mmCIF file of C-alpha atoms and ligand atoms in Angstrom:
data_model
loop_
_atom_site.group_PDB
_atom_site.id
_atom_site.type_symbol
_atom_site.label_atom_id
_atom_site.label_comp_id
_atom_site.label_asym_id
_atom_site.label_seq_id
_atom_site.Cartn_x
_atom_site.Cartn_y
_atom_site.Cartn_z
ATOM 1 C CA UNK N 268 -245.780 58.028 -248.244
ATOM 2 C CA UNK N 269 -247.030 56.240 -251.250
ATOM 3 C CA UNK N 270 -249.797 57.505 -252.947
ATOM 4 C CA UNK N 271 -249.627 56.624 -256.477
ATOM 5 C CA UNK N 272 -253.571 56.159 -257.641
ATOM 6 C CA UNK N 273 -253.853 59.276 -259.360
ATOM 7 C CA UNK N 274 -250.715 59.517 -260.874
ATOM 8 C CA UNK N 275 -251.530 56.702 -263.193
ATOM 9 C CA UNK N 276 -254.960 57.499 -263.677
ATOM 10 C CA UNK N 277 -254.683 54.639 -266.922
ATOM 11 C CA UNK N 278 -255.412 51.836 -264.932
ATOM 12 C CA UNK N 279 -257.774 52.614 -262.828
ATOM 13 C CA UNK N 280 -260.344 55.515 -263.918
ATOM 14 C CA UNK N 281 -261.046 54.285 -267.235
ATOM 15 C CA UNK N 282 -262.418 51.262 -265.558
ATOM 16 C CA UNK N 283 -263.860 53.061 -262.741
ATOM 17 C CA UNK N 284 -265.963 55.314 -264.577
ATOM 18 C CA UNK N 285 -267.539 53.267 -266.699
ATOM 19 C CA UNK N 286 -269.302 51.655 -264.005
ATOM 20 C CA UNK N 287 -270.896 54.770 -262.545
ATOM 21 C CA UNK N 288 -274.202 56.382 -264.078
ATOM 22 C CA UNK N 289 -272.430 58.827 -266.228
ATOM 23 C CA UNK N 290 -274.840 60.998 -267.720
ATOM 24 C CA UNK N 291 -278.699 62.152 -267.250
ATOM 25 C CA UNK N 292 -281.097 60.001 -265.978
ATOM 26 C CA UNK N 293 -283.861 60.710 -268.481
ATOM 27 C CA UNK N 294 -284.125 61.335 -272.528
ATOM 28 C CA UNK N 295 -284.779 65.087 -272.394
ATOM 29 C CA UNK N 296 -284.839 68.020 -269.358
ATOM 30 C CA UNK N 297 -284.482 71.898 -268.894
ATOM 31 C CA UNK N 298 -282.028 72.194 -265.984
ATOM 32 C CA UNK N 299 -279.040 74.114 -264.865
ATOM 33 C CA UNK N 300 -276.330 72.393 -266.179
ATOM 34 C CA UNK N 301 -273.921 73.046 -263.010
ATOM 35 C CA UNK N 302 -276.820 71.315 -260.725
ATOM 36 C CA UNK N 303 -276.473 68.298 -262.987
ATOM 37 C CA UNK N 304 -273.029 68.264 -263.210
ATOM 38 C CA UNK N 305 -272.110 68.985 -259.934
ATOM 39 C CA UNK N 306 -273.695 65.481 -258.775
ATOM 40 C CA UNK N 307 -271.910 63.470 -261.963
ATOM 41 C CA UNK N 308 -268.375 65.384 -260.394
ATOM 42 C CA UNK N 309 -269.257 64.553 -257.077
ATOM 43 C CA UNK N 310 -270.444 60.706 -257.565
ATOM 44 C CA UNK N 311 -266.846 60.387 -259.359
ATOM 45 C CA UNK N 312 -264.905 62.003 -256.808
ATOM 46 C CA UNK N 313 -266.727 59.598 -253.779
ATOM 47 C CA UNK N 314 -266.079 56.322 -256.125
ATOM 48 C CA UNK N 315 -262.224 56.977 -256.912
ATOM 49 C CA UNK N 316 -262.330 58.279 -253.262
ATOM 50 C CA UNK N 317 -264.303 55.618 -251.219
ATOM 51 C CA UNK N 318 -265.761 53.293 -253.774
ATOM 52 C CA UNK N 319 -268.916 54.702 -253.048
ATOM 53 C CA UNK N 320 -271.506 54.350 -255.619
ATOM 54 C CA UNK N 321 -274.927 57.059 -256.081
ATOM 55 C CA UNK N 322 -277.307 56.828 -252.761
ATOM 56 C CA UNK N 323 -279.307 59.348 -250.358
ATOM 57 C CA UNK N 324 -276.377 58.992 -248.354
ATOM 58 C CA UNK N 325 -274.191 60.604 -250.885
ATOM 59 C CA UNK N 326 -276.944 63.254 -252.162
ATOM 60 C CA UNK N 327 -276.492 64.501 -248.467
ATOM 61 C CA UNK N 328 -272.754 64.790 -248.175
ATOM 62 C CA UNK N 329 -272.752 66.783 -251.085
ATOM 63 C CA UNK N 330 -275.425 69.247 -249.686
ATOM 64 C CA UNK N 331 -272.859 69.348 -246.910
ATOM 65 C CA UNK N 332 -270.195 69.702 -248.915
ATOM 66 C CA UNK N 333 -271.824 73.024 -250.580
ATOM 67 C CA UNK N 334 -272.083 74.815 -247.402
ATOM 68 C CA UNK N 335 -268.119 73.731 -246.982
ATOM 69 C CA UNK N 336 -267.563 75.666 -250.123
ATOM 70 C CA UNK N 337 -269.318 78.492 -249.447
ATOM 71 C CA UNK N 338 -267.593 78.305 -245.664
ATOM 72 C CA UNK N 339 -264.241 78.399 -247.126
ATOM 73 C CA UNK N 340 -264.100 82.169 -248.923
ATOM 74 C CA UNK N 341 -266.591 83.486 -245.602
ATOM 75 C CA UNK N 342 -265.078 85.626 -243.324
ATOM 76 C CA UNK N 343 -263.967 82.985 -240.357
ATOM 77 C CA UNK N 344 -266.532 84.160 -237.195
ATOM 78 C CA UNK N 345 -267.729 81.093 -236.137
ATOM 79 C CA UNK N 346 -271.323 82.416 -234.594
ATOM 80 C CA UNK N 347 -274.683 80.844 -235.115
ATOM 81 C CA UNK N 348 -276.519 82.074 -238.406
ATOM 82 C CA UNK N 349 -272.760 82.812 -240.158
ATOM 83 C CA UNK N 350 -271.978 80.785 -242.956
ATOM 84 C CA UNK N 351 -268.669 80.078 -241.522
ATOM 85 C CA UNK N 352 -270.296 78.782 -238.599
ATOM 86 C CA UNK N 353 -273.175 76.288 -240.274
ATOM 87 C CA UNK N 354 -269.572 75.493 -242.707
ATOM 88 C CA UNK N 355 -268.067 74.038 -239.565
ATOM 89 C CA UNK N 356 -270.990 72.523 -238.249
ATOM 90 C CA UNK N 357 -271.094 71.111 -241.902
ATOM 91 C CA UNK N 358 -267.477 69.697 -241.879
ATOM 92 C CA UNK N 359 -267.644 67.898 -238.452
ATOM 93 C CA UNK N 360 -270.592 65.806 -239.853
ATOM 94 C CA UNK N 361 -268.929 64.844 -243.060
ATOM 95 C CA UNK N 362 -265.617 63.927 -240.910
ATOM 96 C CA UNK N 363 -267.830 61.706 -238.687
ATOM 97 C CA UNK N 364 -268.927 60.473 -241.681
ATOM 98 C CA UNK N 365 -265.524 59.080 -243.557
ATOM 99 C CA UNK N 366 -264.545 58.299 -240.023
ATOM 100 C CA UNK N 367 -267.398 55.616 -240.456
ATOM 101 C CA UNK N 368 -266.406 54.182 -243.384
ATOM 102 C CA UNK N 369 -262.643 53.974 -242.427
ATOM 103 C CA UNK N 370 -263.654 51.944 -239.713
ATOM 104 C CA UNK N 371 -265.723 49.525 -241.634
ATOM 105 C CA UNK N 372 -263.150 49.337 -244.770
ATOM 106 C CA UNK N 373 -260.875 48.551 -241.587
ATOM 107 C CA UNK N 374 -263.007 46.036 -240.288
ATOM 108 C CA UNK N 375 -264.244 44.400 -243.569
ATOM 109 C CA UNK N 376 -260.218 43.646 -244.317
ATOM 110 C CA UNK N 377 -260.729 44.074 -248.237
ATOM 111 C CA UNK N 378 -258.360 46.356 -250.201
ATOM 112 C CA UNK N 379 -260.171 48.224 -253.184
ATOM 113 C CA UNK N 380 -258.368 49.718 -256.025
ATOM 114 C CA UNK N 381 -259.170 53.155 -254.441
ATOM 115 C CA UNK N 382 -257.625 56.508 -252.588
ATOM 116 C CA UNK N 383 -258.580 55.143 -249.446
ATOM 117 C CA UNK N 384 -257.211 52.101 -249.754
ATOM 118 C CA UNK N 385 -254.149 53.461 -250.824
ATOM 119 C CA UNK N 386 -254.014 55.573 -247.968
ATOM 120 C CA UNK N 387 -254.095 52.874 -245.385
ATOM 121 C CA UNK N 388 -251.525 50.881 -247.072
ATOM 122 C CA UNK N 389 -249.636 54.390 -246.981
ATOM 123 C CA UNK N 390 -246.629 54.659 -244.383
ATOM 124 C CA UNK N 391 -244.622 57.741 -243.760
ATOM 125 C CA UNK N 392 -240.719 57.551 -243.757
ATOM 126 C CA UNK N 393 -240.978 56.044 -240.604
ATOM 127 C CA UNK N 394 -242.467 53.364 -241.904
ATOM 128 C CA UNK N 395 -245.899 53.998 -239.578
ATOM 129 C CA UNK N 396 -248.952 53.745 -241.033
ATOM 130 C CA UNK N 397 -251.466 56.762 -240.716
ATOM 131 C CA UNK N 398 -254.145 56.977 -238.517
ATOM 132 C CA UNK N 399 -257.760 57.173 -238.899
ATOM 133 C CA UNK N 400 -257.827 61.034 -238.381
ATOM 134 C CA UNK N 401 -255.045 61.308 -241.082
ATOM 135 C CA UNK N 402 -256.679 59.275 -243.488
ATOM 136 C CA UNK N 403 -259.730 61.183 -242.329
ATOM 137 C CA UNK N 404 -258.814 64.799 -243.032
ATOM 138 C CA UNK N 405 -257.286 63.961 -246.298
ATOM 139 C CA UNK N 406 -260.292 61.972 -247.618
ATOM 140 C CA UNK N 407 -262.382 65.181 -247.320
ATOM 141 C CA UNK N 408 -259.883 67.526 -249.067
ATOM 142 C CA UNK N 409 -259.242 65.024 -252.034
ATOM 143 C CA UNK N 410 -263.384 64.638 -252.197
ATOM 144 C CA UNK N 411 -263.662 68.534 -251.701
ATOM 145 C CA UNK N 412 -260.982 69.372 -254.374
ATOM 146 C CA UNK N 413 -262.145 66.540 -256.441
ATOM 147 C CA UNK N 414 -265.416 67.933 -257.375
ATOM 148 C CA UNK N 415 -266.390 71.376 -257.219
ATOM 149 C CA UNK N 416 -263.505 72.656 -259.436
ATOM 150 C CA UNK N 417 -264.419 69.687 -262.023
ATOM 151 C CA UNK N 418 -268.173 70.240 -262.265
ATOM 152 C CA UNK N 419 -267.469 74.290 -263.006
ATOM 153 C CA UNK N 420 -264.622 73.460 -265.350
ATOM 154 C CA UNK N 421 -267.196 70.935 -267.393
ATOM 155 C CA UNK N 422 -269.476 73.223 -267.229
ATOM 156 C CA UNK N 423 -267.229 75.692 -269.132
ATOM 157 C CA UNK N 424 -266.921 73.321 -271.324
ATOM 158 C CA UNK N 425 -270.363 73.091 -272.268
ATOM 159 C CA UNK N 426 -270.470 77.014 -272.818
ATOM 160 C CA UNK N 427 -267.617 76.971 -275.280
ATOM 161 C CA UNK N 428 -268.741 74.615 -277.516
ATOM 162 C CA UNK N 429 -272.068 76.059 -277.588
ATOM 163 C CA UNK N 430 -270.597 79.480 -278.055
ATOM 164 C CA UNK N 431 -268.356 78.566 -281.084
ATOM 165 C CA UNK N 432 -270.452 75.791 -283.421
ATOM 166 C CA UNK N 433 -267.666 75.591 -285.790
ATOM 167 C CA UNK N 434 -265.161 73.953 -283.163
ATOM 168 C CA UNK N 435 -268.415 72.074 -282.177
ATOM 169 C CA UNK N 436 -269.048 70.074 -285.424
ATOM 170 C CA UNK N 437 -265.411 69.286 -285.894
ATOM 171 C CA UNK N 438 -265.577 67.782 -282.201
ATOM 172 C CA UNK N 439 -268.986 65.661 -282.866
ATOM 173 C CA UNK N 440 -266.838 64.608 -286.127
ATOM 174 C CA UNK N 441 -264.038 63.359 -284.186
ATOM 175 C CA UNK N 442 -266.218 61.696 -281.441
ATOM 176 C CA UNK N 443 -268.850 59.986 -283.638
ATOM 177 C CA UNK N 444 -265.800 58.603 -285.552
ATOM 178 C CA UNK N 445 -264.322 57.080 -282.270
ATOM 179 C CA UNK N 446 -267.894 56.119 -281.355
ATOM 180 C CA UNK N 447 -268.264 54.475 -284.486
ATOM 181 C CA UNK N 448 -265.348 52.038 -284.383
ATOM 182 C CA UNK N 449 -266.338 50.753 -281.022
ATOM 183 C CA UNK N 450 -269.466 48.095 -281.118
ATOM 184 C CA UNK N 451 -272.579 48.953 -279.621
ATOM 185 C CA UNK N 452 -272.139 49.288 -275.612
ATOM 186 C CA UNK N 453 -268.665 48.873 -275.850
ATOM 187 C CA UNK N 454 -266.714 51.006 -273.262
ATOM 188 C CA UNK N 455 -264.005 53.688 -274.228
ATOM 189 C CA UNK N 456 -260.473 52.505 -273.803
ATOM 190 C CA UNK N 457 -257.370 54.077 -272.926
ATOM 191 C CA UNK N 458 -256.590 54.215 -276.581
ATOM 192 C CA UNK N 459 -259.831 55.798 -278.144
ATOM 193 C CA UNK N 460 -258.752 58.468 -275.411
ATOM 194 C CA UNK N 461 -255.357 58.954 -276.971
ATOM 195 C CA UNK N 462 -257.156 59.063 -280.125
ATOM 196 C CA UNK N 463 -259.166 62.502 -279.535
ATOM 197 C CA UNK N 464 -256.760 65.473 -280.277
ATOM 198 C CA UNK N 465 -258.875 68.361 -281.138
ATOM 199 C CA UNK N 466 -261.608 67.449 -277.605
ATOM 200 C CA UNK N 467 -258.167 67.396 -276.182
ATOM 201 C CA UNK N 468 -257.062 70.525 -277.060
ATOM 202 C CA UNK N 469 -260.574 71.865 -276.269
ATOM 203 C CA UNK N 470 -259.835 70.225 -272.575
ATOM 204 C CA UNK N 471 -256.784 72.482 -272.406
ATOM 205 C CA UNK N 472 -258.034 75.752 -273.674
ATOM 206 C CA UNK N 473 -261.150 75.407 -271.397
ATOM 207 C CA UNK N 474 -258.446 75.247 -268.075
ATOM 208 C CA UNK N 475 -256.400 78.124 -269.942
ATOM 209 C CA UNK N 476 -259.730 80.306 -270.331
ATOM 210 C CA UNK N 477 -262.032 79.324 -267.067
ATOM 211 C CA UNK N 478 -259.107 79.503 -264.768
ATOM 212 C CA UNK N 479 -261.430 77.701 -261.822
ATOM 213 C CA UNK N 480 -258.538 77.343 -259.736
ATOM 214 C CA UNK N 481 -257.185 81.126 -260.688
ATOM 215 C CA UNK N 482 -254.523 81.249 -257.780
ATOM 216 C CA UNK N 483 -252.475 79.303 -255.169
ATOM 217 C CA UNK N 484 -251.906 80.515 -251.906
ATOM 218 C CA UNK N 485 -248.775 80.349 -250.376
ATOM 219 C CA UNK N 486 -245.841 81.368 -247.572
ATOM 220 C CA UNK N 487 -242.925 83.409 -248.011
ATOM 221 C CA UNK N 488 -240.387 80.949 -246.912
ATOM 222 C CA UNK N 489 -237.178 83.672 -246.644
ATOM 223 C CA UNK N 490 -236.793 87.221 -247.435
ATOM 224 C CA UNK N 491 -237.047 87.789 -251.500
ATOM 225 C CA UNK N 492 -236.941 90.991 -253.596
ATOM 226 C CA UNK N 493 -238.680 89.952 -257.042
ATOM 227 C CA UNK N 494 -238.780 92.594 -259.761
ATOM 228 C CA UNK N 495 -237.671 95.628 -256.903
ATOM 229 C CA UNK N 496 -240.477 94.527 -254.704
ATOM 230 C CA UNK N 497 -239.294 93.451 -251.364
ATOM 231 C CA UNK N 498 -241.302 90.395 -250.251
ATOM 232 C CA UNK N 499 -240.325 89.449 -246.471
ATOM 233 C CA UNK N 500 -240.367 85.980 -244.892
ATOM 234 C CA UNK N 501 -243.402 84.713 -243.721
ATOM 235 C CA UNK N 502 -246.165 87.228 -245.650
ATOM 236 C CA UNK N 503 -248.740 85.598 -247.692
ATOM 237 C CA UNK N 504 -248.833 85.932 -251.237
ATOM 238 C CA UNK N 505 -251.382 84.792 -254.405
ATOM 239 C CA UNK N 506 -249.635 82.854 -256.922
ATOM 240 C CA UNK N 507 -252.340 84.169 -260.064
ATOM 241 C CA UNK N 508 -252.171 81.635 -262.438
ATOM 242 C CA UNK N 509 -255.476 83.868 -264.493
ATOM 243 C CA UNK N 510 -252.766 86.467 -264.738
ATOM 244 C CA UNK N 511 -250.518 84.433 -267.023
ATOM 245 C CA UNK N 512 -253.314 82.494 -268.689
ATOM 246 C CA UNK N 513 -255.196 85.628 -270.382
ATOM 247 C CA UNK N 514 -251.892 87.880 -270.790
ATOM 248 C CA UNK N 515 -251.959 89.246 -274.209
ATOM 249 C CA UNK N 516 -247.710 89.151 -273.277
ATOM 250 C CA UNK N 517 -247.881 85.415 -273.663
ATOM 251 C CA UNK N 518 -251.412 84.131 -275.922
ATOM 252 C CA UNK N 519 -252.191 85.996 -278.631
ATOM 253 C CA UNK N 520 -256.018 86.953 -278.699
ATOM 254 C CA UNK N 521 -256.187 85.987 -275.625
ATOM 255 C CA UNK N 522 -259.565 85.737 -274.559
ATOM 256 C CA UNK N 523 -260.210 83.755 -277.607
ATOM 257 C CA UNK N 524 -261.755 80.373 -277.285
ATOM 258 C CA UNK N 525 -259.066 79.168 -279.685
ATOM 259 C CA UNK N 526 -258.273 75.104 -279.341
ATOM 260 C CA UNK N 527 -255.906 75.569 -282.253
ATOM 261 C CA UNK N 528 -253.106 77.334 -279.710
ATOM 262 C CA UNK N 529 -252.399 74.509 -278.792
ATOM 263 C CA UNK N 530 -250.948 72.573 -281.582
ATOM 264 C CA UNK N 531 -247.497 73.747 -280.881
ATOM 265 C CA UNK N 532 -245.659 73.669 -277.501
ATOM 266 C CA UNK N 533 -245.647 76.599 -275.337
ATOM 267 C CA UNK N 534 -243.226 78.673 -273.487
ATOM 268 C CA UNK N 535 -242.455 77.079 -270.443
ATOM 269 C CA UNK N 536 -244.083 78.178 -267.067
ATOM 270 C CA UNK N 537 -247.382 80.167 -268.961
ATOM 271 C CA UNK N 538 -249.756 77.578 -267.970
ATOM 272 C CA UNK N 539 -250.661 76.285 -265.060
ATOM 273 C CA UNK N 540 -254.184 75.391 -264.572
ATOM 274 C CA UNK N 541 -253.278 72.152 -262.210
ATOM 275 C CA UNK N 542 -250.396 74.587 -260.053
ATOM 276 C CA UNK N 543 -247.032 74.097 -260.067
ATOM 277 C CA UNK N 544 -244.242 72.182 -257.981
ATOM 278 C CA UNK N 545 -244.442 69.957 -255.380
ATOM 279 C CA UNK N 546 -248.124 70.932 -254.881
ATOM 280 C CA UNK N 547 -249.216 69.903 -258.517
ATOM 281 C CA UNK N 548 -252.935 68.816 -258.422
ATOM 282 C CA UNK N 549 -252.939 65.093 -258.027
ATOM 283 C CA UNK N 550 -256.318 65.130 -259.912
ATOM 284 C CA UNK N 551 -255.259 66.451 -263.104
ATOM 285 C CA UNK N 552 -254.682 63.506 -265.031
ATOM 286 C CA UNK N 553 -258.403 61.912 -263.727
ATOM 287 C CA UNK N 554 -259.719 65.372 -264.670
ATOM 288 C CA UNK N 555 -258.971 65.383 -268.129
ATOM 289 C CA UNK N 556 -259.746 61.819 -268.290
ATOM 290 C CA UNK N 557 -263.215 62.741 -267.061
ATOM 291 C CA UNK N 558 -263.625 65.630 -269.822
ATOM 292 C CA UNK N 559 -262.724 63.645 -272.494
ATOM 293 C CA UNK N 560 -264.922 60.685 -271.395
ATOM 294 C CA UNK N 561 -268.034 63.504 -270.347
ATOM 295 C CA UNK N 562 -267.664 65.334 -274.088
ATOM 296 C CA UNK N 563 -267.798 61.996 -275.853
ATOM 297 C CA UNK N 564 -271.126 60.930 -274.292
ATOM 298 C CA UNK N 565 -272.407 64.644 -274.175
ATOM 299 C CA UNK N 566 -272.040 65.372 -278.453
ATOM 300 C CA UNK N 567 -272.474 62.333 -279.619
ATOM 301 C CA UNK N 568 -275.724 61.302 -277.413
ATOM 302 C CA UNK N 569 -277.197 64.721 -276.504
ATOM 303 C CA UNK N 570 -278.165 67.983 -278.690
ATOM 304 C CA UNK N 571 -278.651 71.123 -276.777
ATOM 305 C CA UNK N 572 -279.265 74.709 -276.368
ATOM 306 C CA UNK N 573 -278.669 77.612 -273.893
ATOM 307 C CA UNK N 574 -282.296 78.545 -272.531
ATOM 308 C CA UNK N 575 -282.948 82.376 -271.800
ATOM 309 C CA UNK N 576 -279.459 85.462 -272.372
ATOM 310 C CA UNK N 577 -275.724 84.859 -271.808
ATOM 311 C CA UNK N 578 -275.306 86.245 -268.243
ATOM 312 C CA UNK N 579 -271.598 86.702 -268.414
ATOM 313 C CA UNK N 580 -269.672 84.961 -265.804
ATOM 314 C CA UNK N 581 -270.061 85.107 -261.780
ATOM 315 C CA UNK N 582 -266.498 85.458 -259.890
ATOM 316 C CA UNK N 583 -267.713 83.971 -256.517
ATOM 317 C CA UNK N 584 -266.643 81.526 -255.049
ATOM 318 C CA UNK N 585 -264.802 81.041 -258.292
ATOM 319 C CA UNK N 586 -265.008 82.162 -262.032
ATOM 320 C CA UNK N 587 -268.582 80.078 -263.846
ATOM 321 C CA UNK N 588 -271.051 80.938 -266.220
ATOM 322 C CA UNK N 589 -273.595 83.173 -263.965
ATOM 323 C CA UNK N 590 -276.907 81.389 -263.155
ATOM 324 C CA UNK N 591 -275.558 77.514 -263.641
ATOM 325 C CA UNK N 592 -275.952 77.694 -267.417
ATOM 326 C CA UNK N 593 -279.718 77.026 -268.273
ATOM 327 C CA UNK N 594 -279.991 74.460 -270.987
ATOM 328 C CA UNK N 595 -283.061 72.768 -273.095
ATOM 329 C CA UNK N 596 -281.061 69.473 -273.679
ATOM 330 C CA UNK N 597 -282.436 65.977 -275.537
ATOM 331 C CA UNK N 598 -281.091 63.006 -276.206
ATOM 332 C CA UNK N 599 -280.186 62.742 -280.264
ATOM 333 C CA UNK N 600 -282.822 60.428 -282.374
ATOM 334 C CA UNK N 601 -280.950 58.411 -284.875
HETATM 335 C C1 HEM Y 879 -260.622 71.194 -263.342
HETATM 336 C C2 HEM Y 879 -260.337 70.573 -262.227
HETATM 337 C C3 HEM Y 879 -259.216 70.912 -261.297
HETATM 338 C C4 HEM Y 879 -258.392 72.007 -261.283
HETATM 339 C C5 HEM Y 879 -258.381 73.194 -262.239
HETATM 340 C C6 HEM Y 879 -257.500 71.842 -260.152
HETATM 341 C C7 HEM Y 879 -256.502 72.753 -259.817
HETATM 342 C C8 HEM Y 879 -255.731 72.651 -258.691
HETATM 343 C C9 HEM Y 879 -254.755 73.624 -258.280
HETATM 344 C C10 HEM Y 879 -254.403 74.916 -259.040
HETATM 345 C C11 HEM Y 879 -254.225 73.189 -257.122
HETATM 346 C C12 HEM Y 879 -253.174 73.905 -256.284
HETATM 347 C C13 HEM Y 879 -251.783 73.487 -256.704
HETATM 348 C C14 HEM Y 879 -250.742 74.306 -256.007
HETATM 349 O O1 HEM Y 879 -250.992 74.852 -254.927
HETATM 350 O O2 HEM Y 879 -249.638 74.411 -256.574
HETATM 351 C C15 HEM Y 879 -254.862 71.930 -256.785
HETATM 352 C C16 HEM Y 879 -254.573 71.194 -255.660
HETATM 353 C C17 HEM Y 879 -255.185 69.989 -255.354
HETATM 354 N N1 HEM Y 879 -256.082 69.293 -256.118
HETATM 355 FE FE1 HEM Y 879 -256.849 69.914 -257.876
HETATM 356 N N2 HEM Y 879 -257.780 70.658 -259.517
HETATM 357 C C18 HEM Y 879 -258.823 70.050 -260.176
HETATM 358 C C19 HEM Y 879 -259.379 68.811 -259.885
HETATM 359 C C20 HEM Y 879 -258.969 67.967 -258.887
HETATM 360 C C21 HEM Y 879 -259.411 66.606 -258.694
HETATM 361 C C22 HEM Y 879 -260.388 65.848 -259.608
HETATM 362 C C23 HEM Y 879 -258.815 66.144 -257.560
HETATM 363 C C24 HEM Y 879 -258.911 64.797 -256.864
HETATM 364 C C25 HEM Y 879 -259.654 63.785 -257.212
HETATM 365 C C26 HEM Y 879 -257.987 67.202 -257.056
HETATM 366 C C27 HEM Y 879 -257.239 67.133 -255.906
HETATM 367 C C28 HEM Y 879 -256.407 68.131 -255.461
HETATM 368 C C29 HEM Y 879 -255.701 68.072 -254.192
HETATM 369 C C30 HEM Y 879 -255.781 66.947 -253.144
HETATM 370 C C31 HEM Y 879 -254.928 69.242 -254.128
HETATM 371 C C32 HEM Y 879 -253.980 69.663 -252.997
HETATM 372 C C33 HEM Y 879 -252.575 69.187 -253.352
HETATM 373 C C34 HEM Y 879 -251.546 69.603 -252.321
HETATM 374 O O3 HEM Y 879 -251.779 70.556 -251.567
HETATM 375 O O4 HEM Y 879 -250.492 68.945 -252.279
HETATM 376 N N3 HEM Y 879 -258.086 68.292 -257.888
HETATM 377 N N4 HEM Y 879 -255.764 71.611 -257.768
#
């Protein structure tokens, strides 16, 4: 199958996300900054997806999609009142959903420069083309995976920076100096992206520190003994990437908000925020492209500060600042 779209995110997302809303709809607000977020990520995730832009329509599916999240970590009993139960309930009526607009993309005849287009161009070795219900079920993973990790993991990003105002200056310094060699209203390029190493590096040690995507499951394919443990075919195991990305054996300090790490390569194989192998996040190139494109608009439009105590971090469904982050947040006066 070809599936190439978010492999070169380059082409495409830059573009893309310039033409979506990409930041708060008024001058100044006191909100929780994963609510906000969570709508930016998911707005993204249904353009590259579906070429959807912002409506009710889309306010919904999210809503949907939340009780999807919570269904997936529930314990599976599918009777009335359990979450796993209103989760299914949930997922048929976002399938029915895509299944619409496959079948008017289908009938409309026009190819857009997105996942779902790419998907019905898509043939498998046989040279068939997938069917609706293919296209269907992998439309609502990409959109699923495509925006809750990313709104926590901006989120984190926000907490950071506002924990450590040193590393927060240099980064305004860096942005406002891309900002200022663009003309007013003109749109980041590819290159002003390649020209931001320190928010970069703050990209990468955020997905070392956050770990919102901590482990991979996976099968046993054939009978293994690793380090005197016996591990027989077909048992489940956790591959924890948090395990590697906070061990004191491989980052020094390492709970340490500490950018600076990563100025020199690492060992091989210690990080893995996006997975590993054949199963490597498709996303992860669009994801950093998003960061570095959300950070530039957040410092160099926005000031900000965290409203009420640091509640330490909540571990369900999966590792973000407890609460949402509360911030008091205004756009800058020049
Ligand atoms: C901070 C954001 C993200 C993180 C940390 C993250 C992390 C991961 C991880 C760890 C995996 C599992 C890899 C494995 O099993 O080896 C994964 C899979 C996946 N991700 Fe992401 N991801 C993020 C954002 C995205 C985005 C934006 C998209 C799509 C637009 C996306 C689409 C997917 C898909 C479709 C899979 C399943 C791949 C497969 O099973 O072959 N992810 N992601």
């Amino acid at each position: 199958m070809r599936l190439s779209i978010l492999r070169d995110s380059r082409d495409v997302s830059v573009v893309k996300l310039k033409s979506i809303s990409f930041w708060m709809p008024c001058d100044a607000l006191t909100s929780f900054m994963l609510l906000i977020i969570h709508q930016l990520a998911f707005n993204i995730a249904l353009y590259v997806s579906c070429t959807l832009p912002p409506s009710d329509d889309s306010a919904k599916m999210l809503e949907d999609y939340g009780h999807l999240s919570i269904g997936t970590v529930s314990l599976p009993f599918d009777i009335p009142g359990t979450r796993f139960h209103v989760a299914l309930k949930k997922s048929k009526e976002i399938l029915a959903r895509l299944n619409d607009i496959i079948i008017s993309r289908r009938m409309k005849k026009v190819v857009y420069d997105d996942i779902l287009s790419s998907l019905m161009e898509s043939t498998d070795k046989n040279g068939k083309y997938l069917s609706n219900n293919e296209i269907r079920d992998i439309l609502i993973t990409f959109i699923f995976a495509g925006h809750e990790t990313t709104a926590v993991f901006l989120v984190w990003i926000v907490k950071y920076l506002t924990d450590n105002p040193d590393i927060l200056e240099q980064v305004k310094t860096e942005q406002c100096h891309v900002k200022m060699s663009k003309s007013e209203n003109e749109p980041l390029s590819w290159c002003d992206l390649k020209n931001m190493p320190l928010t970069s590096r703050v990209v990468q040690e955020t997905l070392r520190l956050s770990n919102v995507a901590p482990f991979s499951p996976r099968e046993v394919i054939e009978d293994v003994e690793y380090k005197g443990v016996f591990i027989p075919k077909g048992w489940k195991v956790q591959v924890y990437y948090r395990h590697f990305h906070l061990s004191p054996e491989y980052y020094k300090d390492p709970y340490k908000f500490d950018p600076s790490r990563f100025e020199l390569p690492l060992k091989p194989s210690i990080y893995m925020p996006f997975g590993n192998g054949v199963r490597l996040c498709p996303g992860s190139e669009l994801v950093k492209l998003e960061a570095l494109l959300f950070v530039h608009n957040l410092v160099t439009t926005y000031s900000w500060k965290i409203v009420g105590q640091d509640r330490g971090t909540q571990y369900w469904p999966t590792p973000r600042p407890r609460g949402g982050l509360r911030l008091e947040i205004s756009k800058i006066v020049n």
